[in-house]
Amino acid sequence: MAITPVNAQGAIQVIYTKTGGPVIYGHLAWATTSSDDYGSPDIYMSAGNTYYHTWPTWVGPGYVQGVIWTDRYGRLETPYVKVT
């Protein structure tokens, strides 16, 4: 997850590298402790590839997490990252 800059118009980027297993269908997303997920379009993801999506947004202080939604495993999430 990449977040730049804080307290200004910036971007949040979620990056996922699939290292093994079957092809999955789903999307990348991010969330705060007080918001729903902000998701990318659904895509097929296969082993050996890296996927990312960038959302232009106002980046304020707080906590954010990266999320991947899949047809096989549901919602998988990273721990929250503190943005200051």
PDB file of C-alpha atoms in Angstrom:
ATOM      1  CA  MET A   1       0.000   0.000   0.000  1.00  0.00           C
ATOM      2  CA  ALA A   2       1.373   3.430  -0.943  1.00  0.00           C
ATOM      3  CA  ILE A   3      -0.097   6.664   0.420  1.00  0.00           C
ATOM      4  CA  THR A   4       1.029  10.137  -0.709  1.00  0.00           C
ATOM      5  CA  PRO A   5       0.914  12.916   0.518  1.00  0.00           C
ATOM      6  CA  VAL A   6      -0.978  13.438   3.800  1.00  0.00           C
ATOM      7  CA  ASN A   7      -3.312  16.406   4.398  1.00  0.00           C
ATOM      8  CA  ALA A   8      -3.413  17.201   0.692  1.00  0.00           C
ATOM      9  CA  GLN A   9      -4.820  15.958  -2.587  1.00  0.00           C
ATOM     10  CA  GLY A  10      -2.885  12.774  -3.244  1.00  0.00           C
ATOM     11  CA  ALA A  11      -3.383   9.096  -3.921  1.00  0.00           C
ATOM     12  CA  ILE A  12      -3.758   5.714  -2.292  1.00  0.00           C
ATOM     13  CA  GLN A  13      -2.420   2.706  -4.177  1.00  0.00           C
ATOM     14  CA  VAL A  14      -3.039  -0.947  -3.305  1.00  0.00           C
ATOM     15  CA  ILE A  15      -0.561  -3.464  -4.743  1.00  0.00           C
ATOM     16  CA  TYR A  16      -0.989  -7.257  -4.748  1.00  0.00           C
ATOM     17  CA  THR A  17       1.512  -9.839  -6.009  1.00  0.00           C
ATOM     18  CA  LYS A  18      -0.051 -13.266  -6.524  1.00  0.00           C
ATOM     19  CA  THR A  19       2.656 -15.851  -5.902  1.00  0.00           C
ATOM     20  CA  GLY A  20       0.748 -19.118  -6.358  1.00  0.00           C
ATOM     21  CA  GLY A  21      -2.545 -20.949  -6.463  1.00  0.00           C
ATOM     22  CA  PRO A  22      -5.369 -20.977  -8.974  1.00  0.00           C
ATOM     23  CA  VAL A  23      -6.628 -17.977 -10.921  1.00  0.00           C
ATOM     24  CA  ILE A  24      -8.969 -15.819  -8.845  1.00  0.00           C
ATOM     25  CA  TYR A  25     -11.537 -13.257  -9.901  1.00  0.00           C
ATOM     26  CA  GLY A  26     -11.917 -10.178  -7.756  1.00  0.00           C
ATOM     27  CA  HIS A  27     -10.770  -6.643  -7.094  1.00  0.00           C
ATOM     28  CA  LEU A  28      -8.430  -4.559  -4.993  1.00  0.00           C
ATOM     29  CA  ALA A  29      -9.789  -2.039  -2.514  1.00  0.00           C
ATOM     30  CA  TRP A  30      -8.908   0.172   0.425  1.00  0.00           C
ATOM     31  CA  ALA A  31     -10.860   1.216   3.500  1.00  0.00           C
ATOM     32  CA  THR A  32     -10.641   3.392   6.588  1.00  0.00           C
ATOM     33  CA  THR A  33     -11.871   2.468  10.055  1.00  0.00           C
ATOM     34  CA  SER A  34     -15.029   4.495   9.398  1.00  0.00           C
ATOM     35  CA  SER A  35     -15.768   3.885   5.702  1.00  0.00           C
ATOM     36  CA  ASP A  36     -16.847   1.224   3.247  1.00  0.00           C
ATOM     37  CA  ASP A  37     -14.330  -0.204   0.791  1.00  0.00           C
ATOM     38  CA  TYR A  38     -13.306   1.815  -2.256  1.00  0.00           C
ATOM     39  CA  GLY A  39     -12.908  -0.860  -4.935  1.00  0.00           C
ATOM     40  CA  SER A  40     -11.302  -1.215  -8.328  1.00  0.00           C
ATOM     41  CA  PRO A  41     -12.985  -2.975 -11.265  1.00  0.00           C
ATOM     42  CA  ASP A  42     -13.058  -6.807 -11.055  1.00  0.00           C
ATOM     43  CA  ILE A  43     -10.284  -8.672 -12.889  1.00  0.00           C
ATOM     44  CA  TYR A  44      -8.821 -12.177 -13.177  1.00  0.00           C
ATOM     45  CA  MET A  45      -5.562 -12.528 -11.205  1.00  0.00           C
ATOM     46  CA  SER A  46      -3.058 -15.304 -11.863  1.00  0.00           C
ATOM     47  CA  ALA A  47       0.130 -16.476 -10.150  1.00  0.00           C
ATOM     48  CA  GLY A  48       3.366 -14.720 -11.075  1.00  0.00           C
ATOM     49  CA  ASN A  49       1.746 -11.328 -11.679  1.00  0.00           C
ATOM     50  CA  THR A  50       1.479  -8.074  -9.734  1.00  0.00           C
ATOM     51  CA  TYR A  51      -1.748  -6.066  -9.713  1.00  0.00           C
ATOM     52  CA  TYR A  52      -2.330  -2.523  -8.524  1.00  0.00           C
ATOM     53  CA  HIS A  53      -4.932   0.200  -8.542  1.00  0.00           C
ATOM     54  CA  THR A  54      -4.535   3.883  -7.651  1.00  0.00           C
ATOM     55  CA  TRP A  55      -7.302   6.118  -6.293  1.00  0.00           C
ATOM     56  CA  PRO A  56      -6.805   9.900  -6.397  1.00  0.00           C
ATOM     57  CA  THR A  57      -8.211  11.229  -3.135  1.00  0.00           C
ATOM     58  CA  TRP A  58      -7.762  13.714  -0.322  1.00  0.00           C
ATOM     59  CA  VAL A  59      -5.472  11.907   2.128  1.00  0.00           C
ATOM     60  CA  GLY A  60      -6.133  12.871   5.729  1.00  0.00           C
ATOM     61  CA  PRO A  61      -4.709  11.515   8.973  1.00  0.00           C
ATOM     62  CA  GLY A  62      -6.164   8.286  10.302  1.00  0.00           C
ATOM     63  CA  TYR A  63      -5.943   4.591   9.529  1.00  0.00           C
ATOM     64  CA  VAL A  64      -6.272   2.803   6.175  1.00  0.00           C
ATOM     65  CA  GLN A  65      -5.965  -0.796   5.049  1.00  0.00           C
ATOM     66  CA  GLY A  66      -5.513  -2.618   1.775  1.00  0.00           C
ATOM     67  CA  VAL A  67      -8.165  -5.170   0.791  1.00  0.00           C
ATOM     68  CA  ILE A  68      -8.546  -7.838  -1.861  1.00  0.00           C
ATOM     69  CA  TRP A  69     -11.984  -9.305  -2.610  1.00  0.00           C
ATOM     70  CA  THR A  70     -11.946 -12.684  -4.369  1.00  0.00           C
ATOM     71  CA  ASP A  71     -14.498 -15.169  -5.646  1.00  0.00           C
ATOM     72  CA  ARG A  72     -12.690 -17.968  -3.810  1.00  0.00           C
ATOM     73  CA  TYR A  73     -11.684 -16.463  -0.444  1.00  0.00           C
ATOM     74  CA  GLY A  74     -13.975 -13.467   0.106  1.00  0.00           C
ATOM     75  CA  ARG A  75     -12.487 -10.382   1.797  1.00  0.00           C
ATOM     76  CA  LEU A  76      -8.790 -10.510   2.709  1.00  0.00           C
ATOM     77  CA  GLU A  77      -7.253  -7.464   4.379  1.00  0.00           C
ATOM     78  CA  THR A  78      -3.963  -6.071   5.575  1.00  0.00           C
ATOM     79  CA  PRO A  79      -3.538  -4.637   9.060  1.00  0.00           C
ATOM     80  CA  TYR A  80      -4.443  -0.951   9.337  1.00  0.00           C
ATOM     81  CA  VAL A  81      -1.640   1.502   8.546  1.00  0.00           C
ATOM     82  CA  LYS A  82      -1.514   4.778  10.490  1.00  0.00           C
ATOM     83  CA  VAL A  83      -1.437   7.860   8.267  1.00  0.00           C
ATOM     84  CA  THR A  84      -0.112  10.984   9.987  1.00  0.00           C
TER      85      THR A  84
END
